[in-house]
Every structure is written in structure tokens, then in C-alpha cells.
Short mmCIF file of C-alpha atoms in Angstrom, two decimals:
data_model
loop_
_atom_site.label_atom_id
_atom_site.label_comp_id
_atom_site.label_asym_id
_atom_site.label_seq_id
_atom_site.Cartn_x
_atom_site.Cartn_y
_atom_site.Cartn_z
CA UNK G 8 -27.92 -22.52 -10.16
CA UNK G 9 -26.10 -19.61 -7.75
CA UNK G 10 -25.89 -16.55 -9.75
CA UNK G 11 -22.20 -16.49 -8.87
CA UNK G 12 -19.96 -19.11 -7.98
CA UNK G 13 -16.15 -19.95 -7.61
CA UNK G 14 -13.98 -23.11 -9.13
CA UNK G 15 -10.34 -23.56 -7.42
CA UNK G 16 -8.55 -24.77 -10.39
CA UNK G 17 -4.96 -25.63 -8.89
CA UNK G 18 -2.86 -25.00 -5.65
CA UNK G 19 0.57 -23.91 -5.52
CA UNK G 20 2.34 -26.67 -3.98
CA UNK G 21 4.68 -25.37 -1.91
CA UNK G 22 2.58 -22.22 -0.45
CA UNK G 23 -1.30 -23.09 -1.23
CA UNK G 24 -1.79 -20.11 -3.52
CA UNK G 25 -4.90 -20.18 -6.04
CA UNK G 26 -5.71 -19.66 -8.97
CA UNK G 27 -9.48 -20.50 -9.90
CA UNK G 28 -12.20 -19.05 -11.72
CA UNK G 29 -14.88 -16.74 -11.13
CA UNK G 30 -18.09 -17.70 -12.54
CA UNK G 31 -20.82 -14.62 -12.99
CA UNK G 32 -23.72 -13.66 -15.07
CA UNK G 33 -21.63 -11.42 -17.41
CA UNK G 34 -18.56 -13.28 -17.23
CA UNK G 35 -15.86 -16.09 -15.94
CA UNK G 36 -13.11 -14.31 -15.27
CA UNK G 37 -9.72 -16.09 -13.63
CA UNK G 38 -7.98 -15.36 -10.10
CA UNK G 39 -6.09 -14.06 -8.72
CA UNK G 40 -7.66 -10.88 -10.32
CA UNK G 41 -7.71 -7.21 -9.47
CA UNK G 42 -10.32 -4.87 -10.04
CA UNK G 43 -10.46 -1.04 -11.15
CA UNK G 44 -12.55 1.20 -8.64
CA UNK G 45 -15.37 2.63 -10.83
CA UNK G 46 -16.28 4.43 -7.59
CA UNK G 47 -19.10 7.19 -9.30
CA UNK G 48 -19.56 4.28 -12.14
CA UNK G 49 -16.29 5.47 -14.09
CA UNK G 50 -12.82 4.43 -13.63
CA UNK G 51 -11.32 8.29 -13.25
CA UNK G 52 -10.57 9.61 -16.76
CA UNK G 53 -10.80 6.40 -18.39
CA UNK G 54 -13.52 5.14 -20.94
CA UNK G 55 -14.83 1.42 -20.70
CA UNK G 56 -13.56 0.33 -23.77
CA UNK G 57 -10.09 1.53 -22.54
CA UNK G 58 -10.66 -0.52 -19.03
CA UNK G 59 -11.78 -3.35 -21.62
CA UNK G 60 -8.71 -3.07 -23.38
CA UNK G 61 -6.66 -3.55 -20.18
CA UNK G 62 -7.91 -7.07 -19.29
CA UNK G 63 -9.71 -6.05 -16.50
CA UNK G 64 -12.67 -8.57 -16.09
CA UNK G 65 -14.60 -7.10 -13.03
CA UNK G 66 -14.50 -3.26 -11.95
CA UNK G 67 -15.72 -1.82 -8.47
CA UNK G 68 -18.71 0.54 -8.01
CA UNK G 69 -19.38 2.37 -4.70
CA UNK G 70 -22.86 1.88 -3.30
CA UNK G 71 -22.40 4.95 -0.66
CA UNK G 72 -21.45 7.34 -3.77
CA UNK G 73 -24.14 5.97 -6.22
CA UNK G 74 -27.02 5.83 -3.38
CA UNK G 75 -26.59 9.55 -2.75
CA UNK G 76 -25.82 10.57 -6.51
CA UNK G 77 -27.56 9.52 -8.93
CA UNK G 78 -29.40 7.38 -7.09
CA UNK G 79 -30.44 3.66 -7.00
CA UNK G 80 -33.79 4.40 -8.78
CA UNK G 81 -32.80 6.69 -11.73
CA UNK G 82 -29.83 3.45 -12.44
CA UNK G 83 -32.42 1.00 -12.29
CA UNK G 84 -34.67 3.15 -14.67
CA UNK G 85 -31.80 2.70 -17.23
CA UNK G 86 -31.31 -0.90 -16.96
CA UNK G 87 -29.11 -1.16 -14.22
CA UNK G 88 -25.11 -0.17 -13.46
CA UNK G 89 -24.38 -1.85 -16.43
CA UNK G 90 -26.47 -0.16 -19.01
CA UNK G 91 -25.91 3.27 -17.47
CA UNK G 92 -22.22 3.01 -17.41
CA UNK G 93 -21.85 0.89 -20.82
CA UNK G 94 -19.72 -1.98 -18.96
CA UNK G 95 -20.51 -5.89 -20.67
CA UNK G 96 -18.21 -7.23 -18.22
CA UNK G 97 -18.13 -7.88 -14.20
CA UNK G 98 -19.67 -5.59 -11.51
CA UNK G 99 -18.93 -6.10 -7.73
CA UNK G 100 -20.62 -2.99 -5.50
CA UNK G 101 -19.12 -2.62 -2.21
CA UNK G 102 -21.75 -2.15 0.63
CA UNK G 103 -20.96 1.52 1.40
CA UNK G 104 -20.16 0.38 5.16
CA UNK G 105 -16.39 1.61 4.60
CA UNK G 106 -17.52 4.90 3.71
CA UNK G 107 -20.53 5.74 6.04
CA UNK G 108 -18.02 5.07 8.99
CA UNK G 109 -15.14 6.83 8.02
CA UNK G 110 -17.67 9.95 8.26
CA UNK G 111 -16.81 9.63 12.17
CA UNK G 112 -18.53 12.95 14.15
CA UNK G 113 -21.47 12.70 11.01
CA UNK G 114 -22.84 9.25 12.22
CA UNK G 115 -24.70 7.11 14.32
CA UNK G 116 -24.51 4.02 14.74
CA UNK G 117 -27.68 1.63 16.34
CA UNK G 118 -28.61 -2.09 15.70
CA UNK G 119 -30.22 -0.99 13.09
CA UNK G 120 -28.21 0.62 11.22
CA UNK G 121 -26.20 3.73 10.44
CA UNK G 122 -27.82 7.43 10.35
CA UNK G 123 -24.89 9.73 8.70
CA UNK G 124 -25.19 13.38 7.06
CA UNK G 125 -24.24 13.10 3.31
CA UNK G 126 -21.02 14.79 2.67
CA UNK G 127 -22.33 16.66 -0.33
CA UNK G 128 -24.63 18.65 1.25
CA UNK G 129 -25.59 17.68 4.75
CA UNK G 130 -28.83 16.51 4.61
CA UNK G 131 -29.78 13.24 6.79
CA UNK G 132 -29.82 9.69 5.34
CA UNK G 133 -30.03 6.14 6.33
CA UNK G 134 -28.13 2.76 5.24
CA UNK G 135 -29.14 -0.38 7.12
CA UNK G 136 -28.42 -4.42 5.77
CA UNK G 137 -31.79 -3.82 4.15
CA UNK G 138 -31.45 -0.53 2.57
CA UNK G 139 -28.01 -1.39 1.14
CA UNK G 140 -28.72 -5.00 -0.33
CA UNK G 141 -32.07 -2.62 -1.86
CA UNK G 142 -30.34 -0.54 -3.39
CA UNK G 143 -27.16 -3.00 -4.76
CA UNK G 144 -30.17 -5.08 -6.21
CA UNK G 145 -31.26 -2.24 -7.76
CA UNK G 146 -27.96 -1.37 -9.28
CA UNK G 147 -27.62 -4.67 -10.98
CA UNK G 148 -24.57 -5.42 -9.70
CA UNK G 149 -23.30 -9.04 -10.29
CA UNK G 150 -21.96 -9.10 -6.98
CA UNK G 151 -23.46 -7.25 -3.49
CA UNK G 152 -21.62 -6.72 -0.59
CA UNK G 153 -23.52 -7.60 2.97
CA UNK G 154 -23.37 -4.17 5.27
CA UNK G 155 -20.54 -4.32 8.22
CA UNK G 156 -18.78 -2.33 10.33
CA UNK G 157 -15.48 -1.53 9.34
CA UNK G 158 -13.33 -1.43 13.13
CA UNK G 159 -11.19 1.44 12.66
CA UNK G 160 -6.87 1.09 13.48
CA UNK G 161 -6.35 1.24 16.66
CA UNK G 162 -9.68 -0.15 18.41
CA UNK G 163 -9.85 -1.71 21.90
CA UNK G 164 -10.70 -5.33 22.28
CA UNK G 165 -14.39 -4.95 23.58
CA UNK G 166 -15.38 -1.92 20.50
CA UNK G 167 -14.10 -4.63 18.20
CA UNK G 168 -15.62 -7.57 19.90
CA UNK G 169 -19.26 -6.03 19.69
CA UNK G 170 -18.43 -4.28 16.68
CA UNK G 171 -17.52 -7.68 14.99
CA UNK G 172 -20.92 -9.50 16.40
CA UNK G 173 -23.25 -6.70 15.10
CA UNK G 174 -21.51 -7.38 11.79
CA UNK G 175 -22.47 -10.44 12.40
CA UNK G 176 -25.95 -9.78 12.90
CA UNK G 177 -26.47 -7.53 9.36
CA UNK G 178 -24.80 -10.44 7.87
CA UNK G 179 -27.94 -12.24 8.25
CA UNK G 180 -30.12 -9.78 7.75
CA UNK G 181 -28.13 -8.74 4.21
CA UNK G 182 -28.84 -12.19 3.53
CA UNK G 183 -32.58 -12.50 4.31
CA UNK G 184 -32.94 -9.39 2.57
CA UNK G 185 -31.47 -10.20 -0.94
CA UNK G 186 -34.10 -9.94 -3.57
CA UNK G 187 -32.17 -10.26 -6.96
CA UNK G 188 -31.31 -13.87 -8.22
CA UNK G 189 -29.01 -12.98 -10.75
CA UNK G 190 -26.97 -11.35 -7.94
CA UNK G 191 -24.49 -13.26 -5.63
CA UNK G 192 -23.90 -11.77 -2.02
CA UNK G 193 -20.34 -11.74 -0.64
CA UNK G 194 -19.65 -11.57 3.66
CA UNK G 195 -17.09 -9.26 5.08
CA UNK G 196 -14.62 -11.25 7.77
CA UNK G 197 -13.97 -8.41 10.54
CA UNK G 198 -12.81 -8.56 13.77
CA UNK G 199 -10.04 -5.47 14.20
CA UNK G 200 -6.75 -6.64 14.80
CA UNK G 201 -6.93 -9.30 17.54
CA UNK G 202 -6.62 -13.20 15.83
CA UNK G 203 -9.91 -14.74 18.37
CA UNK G 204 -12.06 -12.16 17.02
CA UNK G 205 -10.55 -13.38 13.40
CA UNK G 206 -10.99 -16.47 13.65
CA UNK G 207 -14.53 -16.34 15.25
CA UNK G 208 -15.54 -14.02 12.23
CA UNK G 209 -14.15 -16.19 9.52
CA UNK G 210 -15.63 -18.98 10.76
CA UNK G 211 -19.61 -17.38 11.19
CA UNK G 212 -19.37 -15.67 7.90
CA UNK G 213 -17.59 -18.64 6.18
CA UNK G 214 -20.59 -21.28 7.40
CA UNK G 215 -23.16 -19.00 6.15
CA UNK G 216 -25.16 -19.18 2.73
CA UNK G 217 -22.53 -16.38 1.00
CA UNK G 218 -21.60 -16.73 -2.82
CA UNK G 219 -17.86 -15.64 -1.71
CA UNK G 220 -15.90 -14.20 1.54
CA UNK G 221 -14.02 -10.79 1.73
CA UNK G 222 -11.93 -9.97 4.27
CA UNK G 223 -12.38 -6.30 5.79
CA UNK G 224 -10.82 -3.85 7.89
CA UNK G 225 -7.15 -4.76 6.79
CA UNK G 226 -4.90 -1.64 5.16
CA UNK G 227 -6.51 0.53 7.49
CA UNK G 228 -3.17 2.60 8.91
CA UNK G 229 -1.71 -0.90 10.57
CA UNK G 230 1.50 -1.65 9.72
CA UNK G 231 1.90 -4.62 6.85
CA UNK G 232 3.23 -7.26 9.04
CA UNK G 233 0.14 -7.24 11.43
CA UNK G 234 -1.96 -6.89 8.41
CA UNK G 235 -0.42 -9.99 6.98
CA UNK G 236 -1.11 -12.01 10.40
CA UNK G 237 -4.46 -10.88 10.37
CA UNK G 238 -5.25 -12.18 7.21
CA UNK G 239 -3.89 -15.04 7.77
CA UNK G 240 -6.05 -16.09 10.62
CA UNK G 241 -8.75 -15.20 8.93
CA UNK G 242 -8.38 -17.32 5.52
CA UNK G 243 -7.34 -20.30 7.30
CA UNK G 244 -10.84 -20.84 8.07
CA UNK G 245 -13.00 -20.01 5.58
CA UNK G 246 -14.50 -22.06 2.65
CA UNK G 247 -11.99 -23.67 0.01
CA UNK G 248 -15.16 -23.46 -2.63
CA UNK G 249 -15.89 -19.52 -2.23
CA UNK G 250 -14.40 -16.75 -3.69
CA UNK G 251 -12.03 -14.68 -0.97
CA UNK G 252 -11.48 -11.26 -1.99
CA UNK G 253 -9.15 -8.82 0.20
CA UNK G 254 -10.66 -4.83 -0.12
CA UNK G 255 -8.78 -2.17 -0.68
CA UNK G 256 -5.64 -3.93 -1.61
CA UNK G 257 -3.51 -2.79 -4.68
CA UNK G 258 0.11 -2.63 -4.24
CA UNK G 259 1.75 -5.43 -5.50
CA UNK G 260 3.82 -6.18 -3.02
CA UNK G 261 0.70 -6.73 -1.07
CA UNK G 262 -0.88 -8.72 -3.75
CA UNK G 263 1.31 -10.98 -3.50
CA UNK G 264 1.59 -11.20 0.26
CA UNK G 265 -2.56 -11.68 -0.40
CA UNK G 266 -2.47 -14.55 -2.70
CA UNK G 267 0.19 -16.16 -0.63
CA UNK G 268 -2.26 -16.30 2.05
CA UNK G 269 -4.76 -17.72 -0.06
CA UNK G 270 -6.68 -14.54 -1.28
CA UNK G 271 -8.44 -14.63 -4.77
CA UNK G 272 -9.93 -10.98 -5.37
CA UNK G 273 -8.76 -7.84 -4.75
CA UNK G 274 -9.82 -3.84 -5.36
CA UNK G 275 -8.00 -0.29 -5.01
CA UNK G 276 -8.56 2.85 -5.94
CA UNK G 277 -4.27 2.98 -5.83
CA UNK G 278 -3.23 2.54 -9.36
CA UNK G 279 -5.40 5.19 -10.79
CA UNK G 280 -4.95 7.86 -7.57
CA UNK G 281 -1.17 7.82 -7.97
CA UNK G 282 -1.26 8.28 -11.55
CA UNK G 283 -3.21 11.55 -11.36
CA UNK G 284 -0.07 12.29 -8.86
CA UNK G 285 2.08 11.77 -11.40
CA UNK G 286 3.38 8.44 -10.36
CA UNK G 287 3.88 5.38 -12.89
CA UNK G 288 3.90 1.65 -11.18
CA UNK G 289 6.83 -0.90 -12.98
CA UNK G 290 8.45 -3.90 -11.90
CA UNK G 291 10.86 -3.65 -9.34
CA UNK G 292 13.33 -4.73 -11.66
CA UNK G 293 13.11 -1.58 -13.20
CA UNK G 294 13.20 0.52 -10.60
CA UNK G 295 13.65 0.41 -7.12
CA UNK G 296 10.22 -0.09 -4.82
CA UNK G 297 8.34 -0.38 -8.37
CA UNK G 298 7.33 3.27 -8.75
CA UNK G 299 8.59 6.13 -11.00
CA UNK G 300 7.93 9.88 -9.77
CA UNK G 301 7.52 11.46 -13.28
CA UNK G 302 7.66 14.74 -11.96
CA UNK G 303 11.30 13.90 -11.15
CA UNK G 304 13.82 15.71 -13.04
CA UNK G 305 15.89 12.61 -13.99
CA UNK G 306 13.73 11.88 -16.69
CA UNK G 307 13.57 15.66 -18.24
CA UNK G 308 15.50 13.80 -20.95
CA UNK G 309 14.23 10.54 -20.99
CA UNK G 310 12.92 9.08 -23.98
CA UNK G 311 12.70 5.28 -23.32
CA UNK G 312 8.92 4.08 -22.69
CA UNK G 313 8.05 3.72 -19.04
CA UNK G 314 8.62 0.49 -19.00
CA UNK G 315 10.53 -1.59 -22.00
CA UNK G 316 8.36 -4.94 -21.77
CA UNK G 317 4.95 -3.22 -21.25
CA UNK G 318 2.06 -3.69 -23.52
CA UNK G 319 -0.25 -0.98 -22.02
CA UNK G 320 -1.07 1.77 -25.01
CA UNK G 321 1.76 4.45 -23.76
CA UNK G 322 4.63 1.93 -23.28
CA UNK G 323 3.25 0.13 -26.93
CA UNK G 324 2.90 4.04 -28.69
CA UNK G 325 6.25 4.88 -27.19
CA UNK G 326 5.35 7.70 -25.18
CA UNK G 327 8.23 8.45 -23.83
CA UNK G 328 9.31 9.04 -19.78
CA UNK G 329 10.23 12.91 -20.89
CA UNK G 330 6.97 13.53 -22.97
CA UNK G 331 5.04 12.24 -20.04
CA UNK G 332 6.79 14.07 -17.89
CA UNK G 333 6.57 17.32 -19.51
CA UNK G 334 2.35 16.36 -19.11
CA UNK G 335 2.30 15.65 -15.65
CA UNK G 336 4.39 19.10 -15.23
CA UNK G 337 2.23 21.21 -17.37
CA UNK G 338 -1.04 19.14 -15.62
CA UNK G 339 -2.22 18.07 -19.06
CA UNK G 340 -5.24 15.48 -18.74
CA UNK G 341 -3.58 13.19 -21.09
CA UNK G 342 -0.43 12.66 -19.10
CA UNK G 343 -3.25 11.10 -16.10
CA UNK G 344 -4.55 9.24 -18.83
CA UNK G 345 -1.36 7.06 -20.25
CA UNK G 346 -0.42 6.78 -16.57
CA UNK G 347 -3.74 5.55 -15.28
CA UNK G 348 -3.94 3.06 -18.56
CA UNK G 349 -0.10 2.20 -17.78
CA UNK G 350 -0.98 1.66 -13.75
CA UNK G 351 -3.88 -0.91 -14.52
CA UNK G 352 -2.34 -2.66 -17.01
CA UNK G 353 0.73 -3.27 -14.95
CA UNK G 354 -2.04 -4.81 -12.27
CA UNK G 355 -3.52 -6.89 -14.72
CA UNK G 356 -0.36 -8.17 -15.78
CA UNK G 357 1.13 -8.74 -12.84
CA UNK G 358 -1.94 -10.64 -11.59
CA UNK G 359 -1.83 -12.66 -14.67
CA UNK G 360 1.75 -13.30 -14.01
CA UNK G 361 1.03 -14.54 -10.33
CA UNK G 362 -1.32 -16.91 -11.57
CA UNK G 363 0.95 -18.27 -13.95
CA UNK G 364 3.42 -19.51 -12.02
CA UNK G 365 0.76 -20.50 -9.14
CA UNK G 366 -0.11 -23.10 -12.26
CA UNK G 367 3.86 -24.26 -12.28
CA UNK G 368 3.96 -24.34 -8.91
CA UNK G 369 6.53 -21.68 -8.89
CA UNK G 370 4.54 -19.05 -6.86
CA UNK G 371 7.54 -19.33 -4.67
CA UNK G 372 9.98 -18.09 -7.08
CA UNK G 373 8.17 -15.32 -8.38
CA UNK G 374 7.80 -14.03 -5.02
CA UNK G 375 11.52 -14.34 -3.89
CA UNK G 376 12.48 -12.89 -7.05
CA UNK G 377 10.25 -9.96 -6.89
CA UNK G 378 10.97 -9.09 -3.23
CA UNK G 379 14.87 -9.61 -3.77
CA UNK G 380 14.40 -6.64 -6.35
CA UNK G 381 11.59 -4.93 -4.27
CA UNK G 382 13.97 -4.43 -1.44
CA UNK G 383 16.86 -3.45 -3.20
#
């Protein structure tokens, strides 16, 4: 039996949304679902339990940051990612392809593969298909990431053309190369921004042997509307039975723009990076575009929750808008904390909420009635 494997449960009637489940060796865990970026194995200042605690059923680790620190060896010596970072529940590893090209000047790139100069302290490495499935396998994640290209925003037609066939290419060879069996191996749709190269992509990566698809090289500087076309050229022909997981994806109006286009999974380091900015997420109905600025001096007096309906630990413990303020200000740790805790539990809710009405087959009306509040 595949180590991972997907189960559509229903579609929306009206809009083909989905809501399935997620089958892996430490865990079924239902879409649409978002996952907390772990990206040094931690989710940034929180502990597992807490992450636990929050619903969240897979987090994120970053192969780039974990190959050059720690290292895939001394995680393997202690039983794997999962040991080493006390986590019972889901692991996904990206391939470290996003990061080793957004080094620009500091890499090169060949057929096969990508020489780059580590941004800690300069010295010369190598990631390849093969070297990054070796090293996920190592990690023990439950699910590996094959090595792309990510196509940078803007990129010319024939960059992203032969950028999109050498992805190709390592797709295959991230394939041939996988060596753990309790470890399912997702492809990466690419193809820049033009829908041929899209739909070419989506249709090689889709036909191979993958456990799930992800779409990459979206939310890369483009603006949402091309984003959204893009993605949905590139869903429309992929696999009904695999997994398809959007990266770096975690606004919710985005989310939602995601599942309506038939997206299951989705990661972002957003929800925890604006909270140690001193930003909380809510629903739109609370405030306008979803977001509260706690440094703001409206709520130097505040003492409702941050949100009324939440069940996150600050919103349940009635930590109040002003108190949390007054953290952020003074650039107390604990003010990041409830903030990041509030953030992902919003995301969890929200996504929980989604598939909900995707069930009804009213994934139509929750997304009218969140945009007509969104926009306001």
C-alpha cells in the first residue's frame, strides 16, 4: 500500500470544491487543511504541544535550512524529523528548490543540479533531485517534495519554457531516486505565468507515479488575479485521486480563492511572521481586510478579546486587545506568542469552516459572504 494517499470525500456542487482526506503514516488528516511552517523544525516561538493544541494535523519543515543546519545525518541519528523535533503528527518537507534559487548571484544552475554558497557562511554546496530526495528520506518526512525550479515573476516565455522542462526532467529523477517506503513523493506543477506552459506541466507531472501534486511558482510578486488564472489552468488537469497542495499560500482570502479552484493543501510562513509584527488575523466581519495592527493606538484601551468567537488560548484566557498591545509595544515574547497561537488557530478554523460548508454544498455562500465583508 502507498505510504501516502488521498480520498475525495465530496464536491461542492455548485463550484467543485473538496474536501477529502489525507491518508499518511502518522495520520489522516481532512482537507482543505493548512499547515504551520516548522521551517528550522519549530514553528517560531511555539512548542508542539501548543501547535497540537491548535488542530494543526501536518506542519512544514524546510529541507534547504535543515540540510545546511543540523544536517540530514545528525536527524536521522535521532530517529528522524519527528523524534528530534517531538511532533506525533504529519510532516511534509519542501524540496529546498524555492530557497536555493531565490539566492540569485550565489548559484548555478546545470542539468544537474544547483551549486549555491550557503547563506550562513559561504562555503560551497550542492542540491540535485538526488541529493534532496537523500536527504528528505533521511529526515523522515511523511511527505518529500521532488526538486524544481521555481520561475521567478516576471520571466520571459523561453527561461520559463526550458525552465519548466528541466523541472520536468528532476521530476523523474526525484522519482527514481526515492529510497524510503514509508515516504510519499509530491510533483511541483511550474510553468511561470503563461497557461501552455501550465497546462503542459500539469499534465506531465499529473500522469506520473506522484503520491500528490503541488502547484509552484504562484504568490511570487504577481498580482492575485493572474495568480488565480494560473492556478486554474493548472488544476484543471491534474489527477482527481491525488492530493493538490498550493505552496506558500496563507491568507485567507487566497485560501479560499485556492479551494475554489480545487486546491486541497496549503503552507505559509504568514500567520506566524505577522504576528511577531504585531499583527492579529480575524474574520472580516470583525474588522475590515481581516487584520488588526495591535500596535495601533485604538486599542490602548481595549479590553475585549481579539476576537469574541475565538477558541485559540488568548481569545479563551481573555487576554485582552490592550494587554496585548501593551506586549507587542514593550516587545515582550509573550505578546508573539498569543498572537502566533491566535494566527494559526484562526487558519485552522477557518479551513475547518471551508470544509464545512463544501460538505452542504454551500461553499458558495461562505465565499460571497466573506468577500462582501472582506471588501468592505
Amino acid at each position: 500500500m502507498a505510504a501516502v494517499t488521498y480520498e475525495l470525500i465530496h464536491k461542492d456542487a455548485a463550484t467543485g470544491a473538496r474536501a477529502g482526506i489525507l491518508r499518511t503514516p502518522h495520520g489522516n488528516f481532512l482537507t482543505p487543511l493548512f499547515m504551520p511552517v516548522g521551517t528550522q523544525a519549530t514553528v517560531k516561538t511555539l512548542s508542539p504541544h501548543e501547535v497540537q493544541n491548535l488542530g494543526a494535523g501536518m506542519i512544514l519543515g524546510n529541507t534547504y535550512h535543515l540540510f545546511l543546519r543540523p544536517g540530514a545525518e545528525l536527524i536521522q541519528k535521532a530517529g528522524g524529523l519527528h523524534k528530534f523535533m517531538n511532533w506525533t503528527r504529519g510532516i511534509l518537507t519542501d524540496s529546498g528548490g524555492f530557497q536555493v534559487f531565490s539566492l540569485s548571484d550565489m548559484r548555478k544552475i546545470t542539468e544537474d543540479g544547483v551549486t549555491f554558497r550557503s547563506h550562513i557562511d559561504g562555503s560551497q554546496k550542492f542540491l540535485s533531485p538526488e541529493v534532496s530526495i537523500a536527504t528528505q528520506a533521511a529526515l523522515g518526512s511523511d511527505i518529500a517534495m521532488a526538486f524544481d525550479e521555481c520561475i521567478p515573476y516576471p520571466a520571459d516565455y523561453d527561461y520559463a519554457k526550458a525552465s519548466t522542462e528541466r523541472t520536468h526532467r528532476w521530476a523523474l529523477r526525484s522519482l527514481q531516486a526515492a529510497s524510503n517506503p514509508r515516504q510519499g513523493i509530491f510533483g511541483i506543477v511550474q510553468g511561470g505565468m503563461y497557461e501552455d506552459l501550465r497546462a503542459e506541466s500539469a499534465k506531465v507531472i499529473g500522469a506520473m507515479d506522484f503520491a500528490g501534486c503541488a502547484v509552484g511558482g504562484l504568490s511570487v510578486g504577481e498580482p492575485p488575479e493572474l495568480m488565480y488564472r494560473m492556478l486554474e489552468v493548472s488544476t484543471k488537469f491534474l489527477p482527481e485521486n491525488k492530493a493538490r497542495y498550493l505552496m506558500g499560500v496563507g491568507t485567507p482570502d487566497h485560501l479560499i480563492e485556492g479551494v475554489l479552484r480545487g486546491i486541497d493543501m496549503f503552507d505559509c510562513v504568514f500567520p506566524t511572521r505577522v504576528a511577531r509584527n504585531g499583527m492579529a488575523m480575524v474574520s472580516p466581519h470583525t474588522a475590515p481586510s481581516g487584520r488588526l495592527v495591535m500596535k495601533n493606538s485604538a486599542f490602548t484601551e481595549d479590553f475585549a478579546p481579539l476576537e469574541a468567537d475565538c477558541d485559540c488560548y488568548a481569545c479563551r484566557n481573555h487576554f485582552t486587545r490592550a494587554y496585548i498591545r501593551h506586549l507587542v509595544r514593550t516587545d515582550e515574547i509573550f505578546g508573539l506568542r498569543l498572537l502566533a497561537l491566535h494566527n494559526l488557530r484562526y487558519l485552522q478554523r477557518f479551513t475547518a469552516a471551508m470544509r464545512k460548508a463544501i460538505l452542504a454544498d454551500k461553499f458558495s455562500e461562505f465565499r460571497e459572504d466573506f468577500f462582501s465583508a472582506y471588501k468592505r
